Short mmCIF file of C-alpha atoms and ligand atoms in Angstrom, two decimals:
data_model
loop_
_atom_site.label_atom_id
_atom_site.label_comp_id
_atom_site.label_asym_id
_atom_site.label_seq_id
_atom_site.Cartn_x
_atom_site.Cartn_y
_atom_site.Cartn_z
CA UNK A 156 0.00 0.00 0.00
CA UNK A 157 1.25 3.33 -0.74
CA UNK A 158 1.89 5.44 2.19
CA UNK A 159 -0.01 8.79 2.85
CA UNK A 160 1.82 11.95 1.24
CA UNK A 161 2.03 14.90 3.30
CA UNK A 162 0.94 18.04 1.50
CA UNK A 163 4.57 18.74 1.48
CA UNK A 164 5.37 15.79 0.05
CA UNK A 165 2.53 16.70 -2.58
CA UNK A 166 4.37 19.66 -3.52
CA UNK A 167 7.70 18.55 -3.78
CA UNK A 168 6.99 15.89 -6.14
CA UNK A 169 4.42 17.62 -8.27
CA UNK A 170 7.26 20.42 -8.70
CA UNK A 171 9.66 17.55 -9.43
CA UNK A 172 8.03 14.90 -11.66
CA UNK A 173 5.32 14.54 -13.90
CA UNK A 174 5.02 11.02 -13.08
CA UNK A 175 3.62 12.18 -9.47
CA UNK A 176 0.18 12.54 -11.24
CA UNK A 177 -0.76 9.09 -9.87
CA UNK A 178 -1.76 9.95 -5.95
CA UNK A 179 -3.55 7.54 -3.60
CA UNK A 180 -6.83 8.71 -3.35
CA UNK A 181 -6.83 11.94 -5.19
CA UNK A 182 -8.89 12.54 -8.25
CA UNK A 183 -6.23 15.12 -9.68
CA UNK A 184 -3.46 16.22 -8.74
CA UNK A 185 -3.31 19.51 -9.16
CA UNK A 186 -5.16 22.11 -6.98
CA UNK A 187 -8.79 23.29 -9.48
CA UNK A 188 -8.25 26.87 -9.80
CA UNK A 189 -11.16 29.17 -9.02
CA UNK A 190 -13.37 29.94 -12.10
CA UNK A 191 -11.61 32.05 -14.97
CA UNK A 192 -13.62 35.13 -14.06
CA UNK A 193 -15.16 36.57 -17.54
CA UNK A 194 -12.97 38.24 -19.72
CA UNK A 195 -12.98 42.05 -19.34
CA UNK A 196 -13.38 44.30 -22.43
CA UNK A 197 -10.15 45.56 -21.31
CA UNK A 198 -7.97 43.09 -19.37
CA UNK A 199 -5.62 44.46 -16.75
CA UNK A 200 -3.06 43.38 -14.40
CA UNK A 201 -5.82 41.37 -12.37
CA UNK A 202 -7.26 39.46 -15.20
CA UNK A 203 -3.80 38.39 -16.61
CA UNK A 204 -3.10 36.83 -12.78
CA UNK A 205 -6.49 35.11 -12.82
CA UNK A 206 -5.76 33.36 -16.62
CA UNK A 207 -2.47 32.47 -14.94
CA UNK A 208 -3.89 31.13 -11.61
CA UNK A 209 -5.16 28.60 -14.54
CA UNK A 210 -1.62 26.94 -14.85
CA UNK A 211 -0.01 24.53 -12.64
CA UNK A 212 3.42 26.63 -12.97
CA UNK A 213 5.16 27.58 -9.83
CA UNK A 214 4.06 30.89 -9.10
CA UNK A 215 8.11 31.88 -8.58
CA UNK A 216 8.57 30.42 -12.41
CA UNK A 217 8.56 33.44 -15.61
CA UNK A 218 8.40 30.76 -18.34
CA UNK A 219 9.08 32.85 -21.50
CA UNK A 220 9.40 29.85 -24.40
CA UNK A 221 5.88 29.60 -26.17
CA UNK A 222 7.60 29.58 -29.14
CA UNK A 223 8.95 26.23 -28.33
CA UNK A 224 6.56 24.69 -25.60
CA UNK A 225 3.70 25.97 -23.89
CA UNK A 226 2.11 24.68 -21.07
CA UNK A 227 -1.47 23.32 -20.86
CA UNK A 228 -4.03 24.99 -18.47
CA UNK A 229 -5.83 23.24 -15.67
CA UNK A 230 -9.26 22.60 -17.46
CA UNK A 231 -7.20 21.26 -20.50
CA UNK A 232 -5.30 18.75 -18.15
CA UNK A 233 -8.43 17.18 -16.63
CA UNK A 234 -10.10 17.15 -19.65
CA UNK A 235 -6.94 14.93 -21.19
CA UNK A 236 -6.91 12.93 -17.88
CA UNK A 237 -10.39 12.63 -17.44
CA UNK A 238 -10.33 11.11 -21.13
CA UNK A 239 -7.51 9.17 -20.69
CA UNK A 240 -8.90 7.73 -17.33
CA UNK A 241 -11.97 6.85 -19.01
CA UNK A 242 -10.39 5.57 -21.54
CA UNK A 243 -8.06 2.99 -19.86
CA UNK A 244 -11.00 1.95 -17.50
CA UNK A 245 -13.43 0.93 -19.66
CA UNK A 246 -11.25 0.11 -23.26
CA UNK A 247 -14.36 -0.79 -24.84
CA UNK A 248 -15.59 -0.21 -28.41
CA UNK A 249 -18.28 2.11 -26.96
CA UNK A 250 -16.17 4.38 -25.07
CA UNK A 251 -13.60 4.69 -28.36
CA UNK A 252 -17.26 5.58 -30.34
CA UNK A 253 -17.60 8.35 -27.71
CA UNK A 254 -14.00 9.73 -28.56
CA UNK A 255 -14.53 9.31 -31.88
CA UNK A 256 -16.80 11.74 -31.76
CA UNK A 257 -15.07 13.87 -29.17
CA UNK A 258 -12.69 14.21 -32.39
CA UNK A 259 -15.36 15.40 -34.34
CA UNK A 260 -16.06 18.30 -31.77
CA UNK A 261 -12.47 19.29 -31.80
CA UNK A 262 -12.46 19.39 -35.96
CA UNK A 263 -15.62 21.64 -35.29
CA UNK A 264 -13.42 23.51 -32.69
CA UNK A 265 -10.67 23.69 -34.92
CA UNK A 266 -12.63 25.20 -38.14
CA UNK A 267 -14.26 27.57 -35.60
CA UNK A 268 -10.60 29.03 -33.82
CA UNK A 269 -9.42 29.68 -37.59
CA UNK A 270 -12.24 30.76 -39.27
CA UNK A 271 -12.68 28.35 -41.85
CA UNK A 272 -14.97 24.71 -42.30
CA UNK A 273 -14.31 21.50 -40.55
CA UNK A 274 -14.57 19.63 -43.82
CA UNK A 275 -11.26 21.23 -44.22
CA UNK A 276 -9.28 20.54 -41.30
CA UNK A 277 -7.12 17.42 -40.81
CA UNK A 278 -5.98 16.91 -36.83
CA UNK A 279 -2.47 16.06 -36.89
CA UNK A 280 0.39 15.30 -34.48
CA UNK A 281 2.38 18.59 -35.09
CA UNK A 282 3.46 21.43 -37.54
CA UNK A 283 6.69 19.23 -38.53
CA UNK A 284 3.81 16.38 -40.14
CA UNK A 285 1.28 19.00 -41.46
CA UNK A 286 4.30 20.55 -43.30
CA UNK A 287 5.52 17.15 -44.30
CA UNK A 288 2.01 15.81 -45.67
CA UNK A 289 2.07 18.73 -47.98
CA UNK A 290 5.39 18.55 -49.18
CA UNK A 291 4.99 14.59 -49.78
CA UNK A 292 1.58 15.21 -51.06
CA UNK A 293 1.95 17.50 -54.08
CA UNK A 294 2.83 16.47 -57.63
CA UNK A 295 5.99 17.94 -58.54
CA UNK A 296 8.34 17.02 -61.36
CA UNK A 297 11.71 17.84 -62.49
CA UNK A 298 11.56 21.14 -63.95
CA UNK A 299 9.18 22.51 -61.48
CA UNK A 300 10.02 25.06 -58.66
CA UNK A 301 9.88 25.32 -55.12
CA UNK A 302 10.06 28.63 -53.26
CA UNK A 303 10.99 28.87 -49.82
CA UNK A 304 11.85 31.63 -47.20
CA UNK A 305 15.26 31.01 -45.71
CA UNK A 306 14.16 30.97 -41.90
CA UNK A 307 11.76 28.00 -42.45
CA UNK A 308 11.79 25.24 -39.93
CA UNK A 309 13.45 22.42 -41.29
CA UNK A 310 9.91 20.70 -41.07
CA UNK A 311 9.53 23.43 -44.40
CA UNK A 312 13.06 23.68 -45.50
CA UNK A 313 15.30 20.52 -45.80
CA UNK A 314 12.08 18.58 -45.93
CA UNK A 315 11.68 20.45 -49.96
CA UNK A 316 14.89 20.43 -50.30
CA UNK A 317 15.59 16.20 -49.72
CA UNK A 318 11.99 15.26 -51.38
CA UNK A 319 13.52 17.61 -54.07
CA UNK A 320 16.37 15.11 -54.15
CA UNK A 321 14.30 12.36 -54.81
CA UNK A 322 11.64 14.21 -57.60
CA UNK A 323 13.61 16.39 -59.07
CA UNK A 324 12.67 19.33 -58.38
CA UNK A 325 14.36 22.30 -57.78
CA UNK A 326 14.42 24.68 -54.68
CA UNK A 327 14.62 28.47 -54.76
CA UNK A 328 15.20 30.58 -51.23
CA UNK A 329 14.45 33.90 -50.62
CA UNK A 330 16.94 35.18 -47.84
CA UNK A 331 15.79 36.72 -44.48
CA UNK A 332 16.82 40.43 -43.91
CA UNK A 333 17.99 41.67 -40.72
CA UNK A 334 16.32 43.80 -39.36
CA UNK A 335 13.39 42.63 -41.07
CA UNK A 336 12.68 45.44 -43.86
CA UNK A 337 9.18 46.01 -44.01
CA UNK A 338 6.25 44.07 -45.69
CA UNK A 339 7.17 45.45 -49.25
CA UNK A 340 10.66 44.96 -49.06
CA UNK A 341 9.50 40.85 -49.01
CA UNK A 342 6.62 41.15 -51.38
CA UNK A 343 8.62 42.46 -53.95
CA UNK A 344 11.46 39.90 -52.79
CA UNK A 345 9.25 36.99 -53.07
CA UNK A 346 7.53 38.53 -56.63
CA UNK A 347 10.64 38.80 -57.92
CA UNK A 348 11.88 35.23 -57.75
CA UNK A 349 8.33 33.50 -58.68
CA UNK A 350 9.02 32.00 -62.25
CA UNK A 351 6.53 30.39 -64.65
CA UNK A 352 8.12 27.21 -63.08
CA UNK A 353 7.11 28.18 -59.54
CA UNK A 354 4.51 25.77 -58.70
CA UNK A 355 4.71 25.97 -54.49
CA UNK A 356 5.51 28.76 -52.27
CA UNK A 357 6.53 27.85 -48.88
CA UNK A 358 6.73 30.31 -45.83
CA UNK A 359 6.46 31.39 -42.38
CA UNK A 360 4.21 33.37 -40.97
CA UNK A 361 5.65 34.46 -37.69
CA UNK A 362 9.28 33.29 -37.62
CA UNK A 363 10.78 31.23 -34.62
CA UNK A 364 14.31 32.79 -35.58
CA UNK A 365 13.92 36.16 -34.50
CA UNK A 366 10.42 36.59 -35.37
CA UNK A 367 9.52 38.11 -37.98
CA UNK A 368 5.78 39.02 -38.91
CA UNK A 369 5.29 37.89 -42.88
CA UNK A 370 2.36 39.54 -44.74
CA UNK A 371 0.87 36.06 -45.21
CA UNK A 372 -2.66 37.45 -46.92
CA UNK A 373 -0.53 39.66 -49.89
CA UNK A 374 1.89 36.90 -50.45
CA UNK A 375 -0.69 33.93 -50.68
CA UNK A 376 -2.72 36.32 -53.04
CA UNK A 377 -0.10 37.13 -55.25
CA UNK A 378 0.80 33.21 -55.38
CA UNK A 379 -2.69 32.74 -55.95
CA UNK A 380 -3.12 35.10 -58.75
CA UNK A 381 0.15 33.09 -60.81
CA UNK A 382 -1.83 30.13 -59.85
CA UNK A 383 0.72 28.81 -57.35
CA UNK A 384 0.13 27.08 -53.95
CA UNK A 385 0.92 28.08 -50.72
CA UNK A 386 1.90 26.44 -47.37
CA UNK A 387 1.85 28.43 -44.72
CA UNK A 388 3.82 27.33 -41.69
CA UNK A 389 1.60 28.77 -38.63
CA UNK A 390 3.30 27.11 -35.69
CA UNK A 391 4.34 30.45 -34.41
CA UNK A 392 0.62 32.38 -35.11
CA UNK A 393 -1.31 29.73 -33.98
CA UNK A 394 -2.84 30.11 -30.81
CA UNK A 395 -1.12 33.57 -30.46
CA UNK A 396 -2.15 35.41 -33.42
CA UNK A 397 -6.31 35.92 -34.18
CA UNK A 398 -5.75 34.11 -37.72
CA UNK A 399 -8.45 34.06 -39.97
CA UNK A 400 -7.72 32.16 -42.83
CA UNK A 401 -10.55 32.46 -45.17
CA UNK A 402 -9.12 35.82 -45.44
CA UNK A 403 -5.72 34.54 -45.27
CA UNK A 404 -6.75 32.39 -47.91
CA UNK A 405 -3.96 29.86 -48.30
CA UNK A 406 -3.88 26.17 -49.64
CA UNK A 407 -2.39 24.96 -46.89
CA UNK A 408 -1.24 26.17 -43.27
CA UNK A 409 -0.34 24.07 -40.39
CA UNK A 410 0.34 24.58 -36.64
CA UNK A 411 0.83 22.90 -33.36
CA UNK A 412 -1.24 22.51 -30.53
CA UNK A 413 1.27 22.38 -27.82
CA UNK A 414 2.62 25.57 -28.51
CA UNK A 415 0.60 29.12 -28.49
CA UNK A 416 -2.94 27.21 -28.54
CA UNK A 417 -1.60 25.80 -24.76
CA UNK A 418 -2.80 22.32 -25.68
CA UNK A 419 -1.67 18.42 -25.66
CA UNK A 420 1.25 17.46 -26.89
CA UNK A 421 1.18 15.71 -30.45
CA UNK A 422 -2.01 17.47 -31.46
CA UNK A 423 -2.00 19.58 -34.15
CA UNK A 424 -3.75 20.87 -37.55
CA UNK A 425 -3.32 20.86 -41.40
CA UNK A 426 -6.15 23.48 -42.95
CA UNK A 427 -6.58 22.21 -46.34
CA UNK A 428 -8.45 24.98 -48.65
CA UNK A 429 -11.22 23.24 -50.26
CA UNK A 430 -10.27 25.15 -53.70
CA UNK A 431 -6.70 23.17 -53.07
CA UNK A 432 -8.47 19.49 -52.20
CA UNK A 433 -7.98 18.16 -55.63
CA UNK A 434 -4.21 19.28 -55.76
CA UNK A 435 -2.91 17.02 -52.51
CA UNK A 436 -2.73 13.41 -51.82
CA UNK A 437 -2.89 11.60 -48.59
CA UNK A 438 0.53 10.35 -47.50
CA UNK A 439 -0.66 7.68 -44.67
CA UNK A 440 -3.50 5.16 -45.99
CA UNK A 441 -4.69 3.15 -42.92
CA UNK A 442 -7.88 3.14 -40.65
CA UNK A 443 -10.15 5.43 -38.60
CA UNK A 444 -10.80 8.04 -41.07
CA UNK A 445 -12.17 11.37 -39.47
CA UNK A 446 -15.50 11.91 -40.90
CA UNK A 447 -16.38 14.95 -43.01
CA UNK A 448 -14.62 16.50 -45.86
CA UNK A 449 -10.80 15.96 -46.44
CA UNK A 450 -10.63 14.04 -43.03
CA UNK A 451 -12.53 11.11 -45.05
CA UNK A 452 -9.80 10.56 -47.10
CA UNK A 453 -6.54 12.40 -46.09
CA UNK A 454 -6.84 11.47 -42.02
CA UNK A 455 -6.50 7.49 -42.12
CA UNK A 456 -4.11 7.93 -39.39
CA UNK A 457 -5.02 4.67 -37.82
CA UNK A 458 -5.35 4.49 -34.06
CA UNK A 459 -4.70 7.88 -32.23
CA UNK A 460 -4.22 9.64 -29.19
CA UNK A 461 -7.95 10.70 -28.85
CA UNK A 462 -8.00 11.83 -25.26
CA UNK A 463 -5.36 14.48 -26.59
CA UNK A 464 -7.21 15.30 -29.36
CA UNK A 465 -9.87 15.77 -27.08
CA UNK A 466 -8.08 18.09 -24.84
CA UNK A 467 -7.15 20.29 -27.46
CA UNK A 468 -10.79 21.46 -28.08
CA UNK A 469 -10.57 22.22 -24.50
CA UNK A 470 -7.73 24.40 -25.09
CA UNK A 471 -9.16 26.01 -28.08
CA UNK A 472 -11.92 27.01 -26.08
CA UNK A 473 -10.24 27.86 -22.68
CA UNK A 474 -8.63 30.37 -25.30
CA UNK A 475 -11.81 31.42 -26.93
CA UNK A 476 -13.44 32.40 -23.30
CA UNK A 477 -10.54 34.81 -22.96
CA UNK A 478 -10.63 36.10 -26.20
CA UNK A 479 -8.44 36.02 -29.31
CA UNK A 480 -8.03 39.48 -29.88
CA UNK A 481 -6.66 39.91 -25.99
CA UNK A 482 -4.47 36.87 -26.19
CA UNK A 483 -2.56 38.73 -29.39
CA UNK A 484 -2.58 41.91 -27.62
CA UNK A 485 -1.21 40.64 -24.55
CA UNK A 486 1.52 38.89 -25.96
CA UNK A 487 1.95 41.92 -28.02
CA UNK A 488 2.20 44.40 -25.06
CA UNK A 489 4.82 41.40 -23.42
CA UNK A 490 7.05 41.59 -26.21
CA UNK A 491 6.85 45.47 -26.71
CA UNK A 492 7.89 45.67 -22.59
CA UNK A 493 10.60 43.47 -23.45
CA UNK A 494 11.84 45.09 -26.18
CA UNK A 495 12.03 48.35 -24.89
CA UNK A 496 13.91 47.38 -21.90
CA UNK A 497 16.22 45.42 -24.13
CA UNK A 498 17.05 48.61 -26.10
CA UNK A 499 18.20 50.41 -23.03
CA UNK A 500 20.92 48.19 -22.66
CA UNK A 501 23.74 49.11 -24.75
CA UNK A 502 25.12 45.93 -24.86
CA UNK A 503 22.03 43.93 -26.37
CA UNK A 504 21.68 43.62 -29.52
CA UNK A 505 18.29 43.25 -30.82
CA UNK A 506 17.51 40.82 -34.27
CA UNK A 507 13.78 41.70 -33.53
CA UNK A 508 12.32 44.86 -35.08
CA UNK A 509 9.81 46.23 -32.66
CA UNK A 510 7.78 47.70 -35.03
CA UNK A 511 4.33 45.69 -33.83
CA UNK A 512 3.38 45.27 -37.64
CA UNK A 513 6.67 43.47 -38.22
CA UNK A 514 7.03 41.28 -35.29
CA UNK A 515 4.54 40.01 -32.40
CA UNK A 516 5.76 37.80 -29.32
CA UNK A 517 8.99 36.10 -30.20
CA UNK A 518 12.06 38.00 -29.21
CA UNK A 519 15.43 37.71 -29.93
CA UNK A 520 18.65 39.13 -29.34
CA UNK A 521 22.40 39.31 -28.77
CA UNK A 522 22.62 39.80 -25.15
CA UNK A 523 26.42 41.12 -25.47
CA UNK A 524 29.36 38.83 -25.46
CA UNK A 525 27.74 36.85 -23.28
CA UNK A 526 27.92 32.77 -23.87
CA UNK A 527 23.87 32.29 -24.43
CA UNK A 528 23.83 28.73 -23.56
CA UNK A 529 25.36 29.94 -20.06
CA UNK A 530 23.20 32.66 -19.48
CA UNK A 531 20.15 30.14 -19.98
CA UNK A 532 21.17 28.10 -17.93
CA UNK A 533 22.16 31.04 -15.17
CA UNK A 534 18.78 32.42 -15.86
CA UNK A 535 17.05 29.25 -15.36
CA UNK A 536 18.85 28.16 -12.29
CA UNK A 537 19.33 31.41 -10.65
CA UNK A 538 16.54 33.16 -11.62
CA UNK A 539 14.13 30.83 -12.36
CA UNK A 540 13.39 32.08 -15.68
CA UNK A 541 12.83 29.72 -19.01
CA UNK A 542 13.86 30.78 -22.25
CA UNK A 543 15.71 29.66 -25.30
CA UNK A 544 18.69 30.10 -27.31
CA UNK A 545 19.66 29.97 -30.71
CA UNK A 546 22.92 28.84 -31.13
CA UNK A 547 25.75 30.16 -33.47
CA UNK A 548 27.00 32.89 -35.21
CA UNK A 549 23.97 33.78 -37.29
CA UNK A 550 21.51 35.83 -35.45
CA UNK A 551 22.55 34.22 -32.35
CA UNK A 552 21.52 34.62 -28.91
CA UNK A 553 18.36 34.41 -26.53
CA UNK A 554 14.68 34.14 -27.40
CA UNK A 555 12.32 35.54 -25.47
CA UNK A 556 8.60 34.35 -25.64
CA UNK A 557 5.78 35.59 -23.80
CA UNK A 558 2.21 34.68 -24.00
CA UNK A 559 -0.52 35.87 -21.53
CA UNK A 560 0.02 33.61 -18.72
CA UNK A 561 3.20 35.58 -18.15
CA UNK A 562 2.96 38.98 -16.10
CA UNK A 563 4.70 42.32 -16.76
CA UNK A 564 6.70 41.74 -13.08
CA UNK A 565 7.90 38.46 -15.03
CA UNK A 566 9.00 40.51 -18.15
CA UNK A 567 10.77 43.08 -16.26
CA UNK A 568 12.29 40.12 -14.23
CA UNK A 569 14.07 38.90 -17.23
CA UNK A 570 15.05 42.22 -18.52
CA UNK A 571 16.76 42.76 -15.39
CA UNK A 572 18.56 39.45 -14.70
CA UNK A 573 19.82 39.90 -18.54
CA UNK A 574 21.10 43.58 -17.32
CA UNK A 575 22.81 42.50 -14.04
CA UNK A 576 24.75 39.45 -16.07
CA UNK A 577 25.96 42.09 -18.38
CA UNK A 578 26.83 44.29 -15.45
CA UNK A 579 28.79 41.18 -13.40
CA UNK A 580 29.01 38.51 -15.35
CA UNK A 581 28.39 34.96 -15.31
C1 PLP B 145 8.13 27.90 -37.51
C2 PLP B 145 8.08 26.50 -37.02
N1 PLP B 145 7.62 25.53 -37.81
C3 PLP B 145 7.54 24.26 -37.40
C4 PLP B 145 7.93 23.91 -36.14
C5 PLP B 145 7.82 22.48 -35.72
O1 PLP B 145 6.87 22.34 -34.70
P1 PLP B 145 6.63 20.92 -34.07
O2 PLP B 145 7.91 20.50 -33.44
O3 PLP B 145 5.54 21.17 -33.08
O4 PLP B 145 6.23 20.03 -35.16
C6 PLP B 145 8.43 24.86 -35.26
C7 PLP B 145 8.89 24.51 -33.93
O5 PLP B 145 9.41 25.28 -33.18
C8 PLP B 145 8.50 26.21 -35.72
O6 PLP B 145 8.96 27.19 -34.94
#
């Protein structure tokens, strides 16, 4: 029998393990935060703490990496254990009907969050596959042309550019500018090396480099008008950004649930325009199809995770009760507080323009001559801080990502700890 856990015991290990989910006698294991209080039309200080009272993060703990991980709120986390519990007591063909259908609601949930139909939205595991099931899904042939953006994730980079290997292909790459140049500067980039060969055009919307903010609409309508298709990768808008893509209007964008949307891991989406249905082919043929639209034939995925496809309709709408607009704003207003404390310290060197119609939430920047893997690790230990680095010579540095469970005391936390490092070292 297992013994009785203090509450300090309770503590300790839920700080330490994730694996100290399974308590004697305790339906979850995490404290149920009070009720998200409605959103205000203006959220302030007080709201923002509420939304984060909704996280099972240490209170002492800034964690400023959406762009790589986000954490799932409380409601999401019972949902997916709830579902998994279920689940794995009662394995019966009834109960997997019931989360068939539970996918269903999360298609609907999906369509709904990016303003398009559920007859074209495939649930995936992750950006990296929605990216990959378009680039192994179109017909291309030697001769034909690729364009890409050169700050695409590999998942929409050397993905092209080995399938390219294989077809034939050839890839073309338009080359980031630092700092980024404006809108125009890449529309007339991008124009200018479309041929009549181009037959895909591949970018990001919000990169994860040192983000930069693409004008996704203009460049999928000039793609459009040349008859070209676009994928749009939208790990880094998704669930931060209020994307509506039936204005967007591209063939394809993907994104990933565990990052801005605060959802499961390995649950994700692939929007497939129903103008572009025609053009794509499934990749994976196998069973349990989802059950509208593209999903019939282009989601034989075979058995699946449902509970955490289930939980990420949760998170879609924990989201939606707090509003998309605010959620864009706030991480906006993060990153601008960020920014401008960055740029009073001579030393930094920001790769992020903070000119809110070029970038949004993702910062990065030089901080000095400072090793960045050391002051990540400083930052985390010492100051309990979580960000990321990107390593090398190009651009490199720290990333700062804030979303709105993080507080303006957390933002000018970080700014600080960066300062005093520069000031004494690590
Ligand atoms: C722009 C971009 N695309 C794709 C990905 C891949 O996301 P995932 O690992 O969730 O598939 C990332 C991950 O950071 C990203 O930043």
């Amino acid at each position: 029998m297992r013994p009785e856990l203090s509450r300090r015991d309770l503590v300790r290990l839920l700080g330490a393990s994730a694996s100290a989910l399974w308590l004697p006698g305790s339906d979850l294991a995490w404290a149920k935060p009070a009720p998200l209080p409605p959103a205000p039309a203006a959220p302030d200080e007080g709201f923002w703490s509420a939304v984060r009272e909704q996280f099972v993060m240490p209170p002492d703990l800034a964690v400023l990496n959406a762009a790589n991980l986000c954490p799932s709120s409380a409601p999401v986390l019972e949902a997916l254990y709830q579902a998994t519990r279920e689940m794995d007591r009662e394995p019966s063909p009834a109960y997997r009907e019931e989360m068939h259908e539970a996918k269903e609601i999360t298609r609907k949930a999906l369509a709904e969050f990016l303003r398009v139909t559920p007859e074209e939205i495939v649930i995936t595991r992750n950006t990296s596959e929605s990216n990959n099931l378009v680039s192994s899904g179109l017909d291309l042939k030697a001769d034909d042309e690729v364009l890409l953006f050169s700050d695409n994730h590999p998942s929409n980079d050397v993905a092209w550019k080995e399938k390219a290997r294989r077809h034939g292909y050839r890839v073309k790459v338009v080359d980031a500018v630092n700092p980024h140049p404006g809108a125009e500067y890449y529309l007339e980039a991008f124009t200018k090396a479309l041929t009549a060969r181009t037959k895909v055009l591949a970018f990001t919307h919000l990169s994860s480099t040192v983000g930069d903010l693409f004008p996704a609409r203009d460049l999928c309508r000039l793609a459009r008008e040349r008859g070209i298709l676009t994928l749009v990768d939208g790990a880094q808008s998704f669930g931060l950004m209020d994307v509506d893509l039936r204005e967007m209007d591209p063939d394809f964008y993907g994104g990933s649930g565990h990052k801005w949307p605060c959802g499961p891991k390995e649950a994700g989406v692939l929007f497939i325009n129903r103008k572009s249905a025609s053009r794509i082919w499934p990749s994976i043929y196998s069973a349990y199809p989802g059950a509208i639209g593209i999903s019939k034939t282009f989601e034989t995925f075979g058995q699946r995770d449902e509970p955490a496809i289930r939980a990420l309709g949760e998170a879609l709408r924990f989201q939606t009760r707090i509003g998309r607009p605010a959620i864009e704003n706030r991480g906006r207003e993060l990153a601008q507080a960020i920014m401008a404390g960055l740029r009073k310290i001579p030393e930094v060197k920001l790769w992020t323009h903070p000119d809110p119609v070029r970038s949004l939430a993702v910062v990065s920047f030089q901080p000095g001559d400072l090793d960045p893997q050391k002051l990540m690790l400083a930052l985390y230990e010492k100051d309990r801080i979580v960000c990321a680095i990107r390593p090398g010579a190009d651009r490199g540095g720290l990333r700062f990502s804030p979303h709105f469970y993080n507080s303006q005391a957390e933002v000018e936390r970080a700014v600080g700890a960066v300062k005093r490092y520069l000031a004494t070292g690590l």
